Short mmCIF file of C-alpha atoms in Angstrom, two decimals:
data_model
loop_
_atom_site.label_atom_id
_atom_site.label_comp_id
_atom_site.label_asym_id
_atom_site.label_seq_id
_atom_site.Cartn_x
_atom_site.Cartn_y
_atom_site.Cartn_z
CA MET A 1 17.54 100.41 213.52
CA ARG A 2 21.02 100.32 212.33
CA PRO A 3 23.14 103.25 213.33
CA SER A 4 23.98 105.57 210.54
CA LEU A 5 27.52 105.58 209.37
CA PRO A 6 29.51 108.75 209.74
CA THR A 7 29.39 110.98 206.72
CA LEU A 8 32.70 110.97 204.93
CA GLY A 9 32.00 114.09 202.93
CA THR A 10 32.94 114.88 199.30
CA PRO A 11 36.31 113.67 197.88
CA PRO A 12 39.11 116.21 198.28
CA LYS A 13 40.02 118.25 195.23
CA ARG A 14 43.30 117.29 193.35
CA ASN A 15 46.14 119.81 193.46
CA ARG A 16 46.97 120.72 189.80
CA LEU A 17 50.11 122.48 190.88
CA GLY A 18 51.65 119.22 192.02
CA SER A 19 51.23 117.60 188.61
CA VAL A 20 52.82 120.52 186.86
CA VAL A 21 55.77 120.42 189.21
CA THR A 22 56.21 116.72 188.63
CA ILE A 23 56.21 117.06 184.85
CA SER A 24 58.59 119.99 185.03
CA MET A 25 61.03 117.97 187.10
CA ILE A 26 60.98 115.14 184.56
CA LEU A 27 61.59 117.47 181.61
CA GLY A 28 64.32 119.23 183.49
CA ALA A 29 66.10 116.00 184.21
CA ALA A 30 65.93 115.01 180.55
CA ALA A 31 67.28 118.38 179.46
CA GLY A 32 70.09 118.10 181.96
CA GLY A 33 71.03 114.71 180.57
CA VAL A 34 71.26 116.07 177.06
CA TRP A 35 73.44 118.97 178.26
CA TRP A 36 75.74 116.55 180.06
CA TRP A 37 76.15 114.38 176.91
CA LYS A 38 77.13 117.38 174.86
CA GLN A 39 79.62 118.59 177.52
CA ARG A 40 81.51 115.29 177.93
CA PRO A 41 85.27 115.32 177.08
CA ALA A 42 86.07 115.49 173.36
CA SER A 43 88.57 112.62 173.67
CA SER A 44 85.73 110.23 174.38
CA GLU A 45 84.42 110.53 170.77
CA PRO A 46 86.65 109.82 167.71
CA GLU A 47 87.05 112.79 165.45
CA ALA A 48 86.64 112.59 161.72
CA THR A 49 90.05 112.75 160.11
CA PRO A 50 90.31 115.56 157.54
CA ALA A 51 90.56 114.31 153.99
CA ALA A 52 93.88 116.06 153.53
CA ALA A 53 95.34 114.12 156.42
CA LEU A 54 94.47 110.72 154.97
CA PRO A 55 97.45 108.75 153.66
CA ALA A 56 97.74 108.95 149.87
CA ALA A 57 96.58 105.92 147.90
CA PRO A 58 99.50 103.92 146.49
CA PRO A 59 100.15 104.77 142.81
CA VAL A 60 98.76 102.38 140.21
CA VAL A 61 101.66 100.58 138.57
CA VAL A 62 100.96 99.70 134.93
CA VAL A 63 102.89 96.58 134.01
CA PRO A 64 103.60 96.53 130.25
CA THR A 65 102.08 93.51 128.59
CA THR A 66 104.18 91.34 126.33
CA PRO A 67 102.81 91.23 122.75
CA VAL A 68 101.06 87.98 122.02
CA VAL A 69 103.22 86.00 119.64
CA PRO A 70 101.28 83.59 117.39
CA THR A 71 101.99 80.05 118.45
CA ASP A 72 100.86 78.57 115.15
CA PRO A 73 103.91 78.45 112.82
CA LEU A 74 101.75 79.08 109.76
CA THR A 75 100.20 82.20 111.29
CA ALA A 76 103.61 83.43 112.39
CA ALA A 77 104.88 82.98 108.82
CA GLY A 78 101.86 84.80 107.35
CA LEU A 79 100.95 81.75 105.27
CA SER A 80 98.01 79.41 104.77
CA ARG A 81 98.05 75.73 103.87
CA ALA A 82 95.75 73.68 101.67
CA SER A 83 96.03 69.89 101.73
CA VAL A 84 93.74 67.86 99.49
CA LYS A 85 93.22 64.39 98.13
CA ILE A 86 91.96 64.84 94.60
CA GLU A 87 88.73 63.01 93.78
CA GLY A 88 87.53 65.25 90.95
CA PRO A 89 88.37 68.65 89.44
CA LEU A 90 91.35 70.34 91.04
CA GLU A 91 89.46 73.60 91.48
CA THR A 92 86.66 71.85 93.36
CA ALA A 93 89.14 70.24 95.74
CA LEU A 94 90.86 73.56 96.47
CA VAL A 95 87.58 75.42 96.95
CA GLN A 96 86.58 72.81 99.55
CA ALA A 97 89.98 73.10 101.26
CA THR A 98 89.90 76.93 101.34
CA ASP A 99 86.80 78.91 100.36
CA PRO A 100 85.12 80.10 97.12
CA SER A 101 86.94 83.44 97.26
CA VAL A 102 90.38 81.75 97.21
CA GLY A 103 90.01 78.31 95.62
CA PRO A 104 89.50 79.18 91.91
CA ALA A 105 92.44 81.60 91.75
CA LEU A 106 94.61 79.25 93.80
CA ALA A 107 93.85 76.42 91.36
CA GLN A 108 95.07 78.55 88.44
CA VAL A 109 98.30 79.47 90.21
CA VAL A 110 99.02 75.89 91.34
CA THR A 111 98.42 74.62 87.79
CA ARG A 112 101.46 76.65 86.68
CA SER A 113 103.58 74.22 88.68
CA LEU A 114 101.72 71.03 87.84
CA VAL A 115 102.07 71.53 84.07
CA TRP A 116 105.82 70.92 84.35
CA TRP A 117 105.18 67.44 85.78
CA VAL A 118 101.96 66.14 84.19
CA GLN A 119 99.49 67.08 81.46
CA VAL A 120 96.66 69.17 82.88
CA PRO A 121 93.92 68.20 83.45
CA ASN A 122 94.03 64.71 81.93
CA GLU A 123 96.94 63.38 84.01
CA ILE A 124 95.70 64.68 87.35
CA LEU A 125 94.19 61.46 88.69
CA ARG A 126 91.89 60.42 91.51
CA GLY A 127 93.88 59.71 94.63
CA ASP A 128 96.63 62.24 93.85
CA THR A 129 97.48 64.42 96.84
CA LEU A 130 98.43 68.07 96.87
CA ASP A 131 99.85 70.30 99.60
CA VAL A 132 100.21 74.03 98.99
CA LEU A 133 101.62 76.86 101.09
CA TYR A 134 100.21 80.16 99.91
CA GLN A 135 99.73 83.79 100.88
CA THR A 136 96.53 85.74 100.20
CA ARG A 137 96.89 89.32 98.93
CA PRO A 138 94.00 91.84 98.63
CA GLY A 139 93.21 92.51 95.00
CA GLU A 140 95.83 90.06 93.71
CA GLU A 141 96.04 86.35 93.02
CA PRO A 142 97.38 84.12 95.82
CA LEU A 143 101.15 83.87 96.03
CA VAL A 144 102.29 80.23 96.23
CA HIS A 145 105.44 79.59 98.27
CA ALA A 146 105.66 75.79 98.07
CA VAL A 147 103.93 72.93 96.25
CA ARG A 148 104.10 69.21 96.92
CA PHE A 149 102.25 66.93 94.49
CA ALA A 150 102.11 63.15 94.80
CA SER A 151 101.20 61.85 91.34
CA ASN A 152 99.79 58.42 90.60
CA LYS A 153 100.62 59.05 86.93
CA THR A 154 104.37 59.46 87.47
CA GLY A 155 104.64 57.50 90.72
CA GLN A 156 106.64 60.37 92.21
CA THR A 157 106.22 63.18 94.70
CA HIS A 158 107.07 66.44 92.94
CA ARG A 159 108.11 69.54 94.89
CA ALA A 160 108.85 73.18 94.09
CA TYR A 161 109.80 76.12 96.31
CA ARG A 162 109.75 79.87 95.72
CA PHE A 163 113.20 81.35 96.24
CA GLN A 164 114.99 84.52 95.14
CA ALA A 165 118.63 83.97 94.29
CA ALA A 166 121.16 86.68 95.06
CA GLY A 167 121.52 88.97 92.06
CA ASP A 168 118.17 87.99 90.50
CA SER A 169 115.50 90.64 90.16
CA ASN A 170 112.68 88.11 90.53
CA PRO A 171 112.02 85.05 92.71
CA ARG A 172 111.81 81.75 90.86
CA TYR A 173 110.49 78.27 91.67
CA TYR A 174 113.21 75.71 92.33
CA LEU A 175 113.27 71.94 92.56
CA PRO A 176 115.09 70.32 95.52
CA THR A 177 117.96 69.62 93.10
CA GLY A 178 118.67 73.35 92.80
CA ASP A 179 117.35 73.50 89.21
CA GLU A 180 114.58 75.87 88.22
CA MET A 181 111.18 74.21 87.89
CA GLU A 182 110.40 75.96 84.59
CA MET A 183 112.14 75.21 81.34
CA ARG A 184 113.67 78.19 79.55
CA LEU A 185 113.72 78.91 75.82
CA GLU A 186 116.89 79.44 73.84
CA HIS A 187 116.52 82.75 71.98
CA SER A 188 113.69 83.62 74.34
CA PRO A 189 111.91 86.93 73.73
CA LEU A 190 112.60 87.81 77.42
CA ASP A 191 115.82 87.43 79.36
CA ASP A 192 114.18 88.44 82.63
CA TYR A 193 110.70 87.57 83.83
CA GLU A 194 109.07 86.36 87.03
CA GLN A 195 107.06 83.36 85.90
CA ILE A 196 105.36 81.71 82.95
CA THR A 197 101.66 82.07 83.71
CA SER A 198 100.18 80.31 80.69
CA LEU A 199 101.26 77.45 78.44
CA LEU A 200 99.61 75.76 75.51
CA ARG A 201 99.47 72.52 77.49
CA ASP A 202 97.82 73.90 80.62
CA GLY A 203 94.28 73.06 79.48
CA ARG A 204 93.16 76.68 79.04
CA ARG A 205 93.26 76.56 75.21
CA HIS A 206 95.40 79.67 75.16
CA LYS A 207 97.25 80.15 71.88
CA GLY A 208 100.45 81.53 73.33
CA VAL A 209 102.87 81.57 76.23
CA ASP A 210 102.37 84.34 78.79
CA PHE A 211 105.39 85.66 80.65
CA LYS A 212 104.73 87.60 83.85
CA ALA A 213 107.11 90.54 83.54
CA ALA A 214 107.36 94.15 84.65
CA VAL A 215 106.22 96.86 82.26
CA GLY A 216 109.17 98.00 80.18
CA THR A 217 111.06 94.68 80.11
CA PRO A 218 112.97 94.48 76.78
CA VAL A 219 111.45 92.13 74.19
CA LYS A 220 113.85 90.49 71.72
CA ALA A 221 113.29 88.92 68.33
CA PRO A 222 113.49 85.09 68.53
CA PHE A 223 114.74 84.82 64.95
CA ALA A 224 115.88 86.99 62.06
CA GLY A 225 113.12 88.29 59.84
CA VAL A 226 110.88 91.12 58.74
CA VAL A 227 108.02 93.02 60.39
CA LYS A 228 104.71 91.90 58.89
CA ARG A 229 102.25 94.20 60.73
CA LYS A 230 101.76 96.11 63.99
CA ASN A 231 98.98 97.47 66.23
CA TRP A 232 95.99 95.61 64.73
CA ASN A 233 92.88 94.87 66.80
CA PHE A 234 94.18 97.33 69.36
CA GLY A 235 91.23 96.98 71.79
CA SER A 236 92.20 93.38 72.54
CA ASN A 237 95.87 93.19 71.59
CA GLY A 238 97.02 96.64 72.72
CA ASN A 239 100.39 97.57 71.25
CA CYS A 240 101.41 94.56 69.20
CA VAL A 241 103.67 93.39 66.40
CA GLU A 242 103.90 90.36 64.10
CA LEU A 243 107.27 89.15 62.86
CA GLU A 244 107.94 86.77 59.98
CA GLU A 245 111.00 84.54 59.85
CA LEU A 246 113.21 84.74 56.79
CA GLY A 247 114.39 81.28 55.83
CA GLY A 248 114.40 78.40 58.30
CA LYS A 249 110.93 77.32 59.37
CA ARG A 250 109.23 80.49 58.09
CA ARG A 251 107.54 80.92 61.47
CA ARG A 252 105.49 83.92 62.47
CA ALA A 253 105.79 85.42 65.93
CA LEU A 254 103.10 87.58 67.55
CA PHE A 255 103.78 89.79 70.57
CA LEU A 256 100.77 91.34 72.34
CA HIS A 257 100.07 93.81 75.19
CA LEU A 258 103.31 95.73 74.68
CA SER A 259 104.01 99.07 76.33
CA GLU A 260 105.83 100.39 73.26
CA LEU A 261 107.49 99.41 69.98
CA SER A 262 110.97 100.35 68.94
CA ARG A 263 111.13 103.54 66.89
CA GLY A 264 111.31 102.97 63.16
CA LEU A 265 109.77 99.50 63.43
CA THR A 266 107.30 99.47 60.54
CA PRO A 267 105.95 96.80 58.22
CA GLY A 268 108.82 95.64 56.02
CA SER A 269 111.53 96.54 58.57
CA ARG A 270 114.21 93.88 58.96
CA PHE A 271 115.66 92.73 62.26
CA SER A 272 118.17 90.17 63.54
CA THR A 273 117.95 87.40 66.17
CA GLY A 274 118.12 88.89 69.65
CA GLN A 275 117.46 92.45 68.54
CA VAL A 276 115.29 94.47 70.95
CA ILE A 277 112.07 95.27 69.10
CA ALA A 278 109.68 96.36 71.88
CA ALA A 279 109.00 96.53 75.63
CA SER A 280 106.48 94.39 77.52
CA GLY A 281 103.46 96.08 79.01
CA ASN A 282 99.83 95.80 80.07
CA SER A 283 97.93 97.31 77.12
CA GLY A 284 94.76 96.06 75.47
CA ARG A 285 92.68 93.35 77.14
CA SER A 286 95.22 92.53 79.82
CA PHE A 287 94.63 92.13 83.54
CA ALA A 288 98.25 92.26 84.72
CA PRO A 289 101.62 93.15 83.21
CA HIS A 290 102.78 90.34 80.94
CA LEU A 291 103.99 89.44 77.46
CA HIS A 292 101.95 87.20 75.17
CA TYR A 293 104.26 85.28 72.82
CA GLN A 294 102.57 83.27 70.07
CA LEU A 295 104.17 81.20 67.30
CA MET A 296 102.31 80.35 64.08
CA THR A 297 103.01 78.49 60.84
CA GLN A 298 102.47 80.08 57.44
CA ASP A 299 99.09 78.31 57.23
CA ASP A 300 97.97 79.70 60.61
CA ARG A 301 98.57 76.63 62.75
CA VAL A 302 99.57 77.39 66.35
CA ILE A 303 103.01 76.11 67.43
CA ASP A 304 104.05 75.49 71.02
CA PRO A 305 107.24 77.54 71.60
CA PHE A 306 108.47 74.79 73.94
CA ASP A 307 108.34 72.39 71.01
CA SER A 308 109.85 74.83 68.51
CA HIS A 309 112.70 76.33 70.58
CA ARG A 310 115.49 74.41 72.21
CA THR A 311 114.96 74.39 75.96
CA PHE A 312 117.06 74.15 79.11
CA ARG A 313 116.83 74.48 82.88
CA ARG A 314 118.94 77.01 84.72
CA SER A 315 120.65 75.83 87.91
CA LEU A 316 121.32 77.77 91.09
CA PRO A 317 125.02 78.57 91.63
CA ALA A 318 126.70 76.23 94.13
CA ALA A 319 127.42 79.14 96.50
CA GLN A 320 123.67 79.70 96.96
CA ARG A 321 122.59 76.08 97.44
CA GLY A 322 122.84 76.37 101.22
CA ALA A 323 120.35 79.26 101.32
CA LEU A 324 117.92 77.32 99.13
CA GLU A 325 118.25 74.20 101.29
CA ALA A 326 117.51 76.24 104.42
CA GLU A 327 114.36 77.63 102.79
CA ILE A 328 113.32 74.12 101.71
CA ARG A 329 113.64 72.88 105.29
CA ARG A 330 111.53 75.78 106.53
CA MET A 331 108.82 75.19 103.94
CA ASP A 332 108.80 71.43 104.51
CA SER A 333 108.22 71.99 108.22
CA LEU A 334 105.06 73.94 107.34
CA LEU A 335 103.72 71.50 104.74
CA ALA A 336 101.21 68.92 105.86
CA PRO A 337 102.25 65.25 105.76
CA SER A 338 101.69 63.73 102.35
CA VAL A 339 102.57 60.67 100.32
CA ALA A 340 106.24 59.87 100.81
CA GLY A 341 108.62 60.22 97.92
CA ASN A 342 112.03 61.53 97.05
CA SER A 343 111.80 62.44 93.39
CA PRO A 344 111.65 66.14 92.45
#
């Protein structure tokens, strides 16, 4: 029989106090560490710098910008250019070169120059070239500053430039020779006007010559005669008067769209050549200040004043040629290249 092993007895009970002490020591050590971290010298941790102590931000320096100067000479001059080779109607060519809001009016203004060189429209031919410098104006027709027209009909390059001579109240269009582009009438009804805007030979079938002139410009009788009638068909003609020549060719002269008539001017009144009979205006069916001057025969045939009057071209005084030549050089530098030619 095997000997019995000694009885070891029940396992000893665990001391709870020891565990508590152990845990307490661990927590105490941790708490002590935290206290030590908080008590370490202040110099060991960087302090936040107060906002007031921060150096001021450097001031923002605003450098003035130089205005942008247009580099395009045309833009700098406030002008536009249309250059066309004519292959059909002039208006169509200019509408294609500009836009529908500019082309039709520009064609009318340019025609006022072309009529002094060729018959319009019959002598404007395919292959002709045209260069125009113009300025658009809200509510007004374009203002043309220079025209260059190379004509196959005449075999010449024609040029005209807008220029205001010293002492003149209106700019005029001049040829490179220093002569005015437009012919003038001897015994003209107007001494002073800006431009002739309509002629019998401009293709518009207008019965008279229209002078663009300021309201109030004196209107003179082109011949000696008698007043035949005044202020008829007022809705269209506005203030108007018809004169009849005594002797000579027995012509009749009609003046329409006047601002006023001279006092005492009644049917049967006599007048002499050059006598002021009225003032130009914008009355009746008129879209801008101008004078309508119409010549008729006794049997109601229309006469072209430029065929009935003697005509001449006024020349720029020699002292002002230099200023005109400088303007021509400036305009030529802005015109597009075209067919070469030296004739005016």
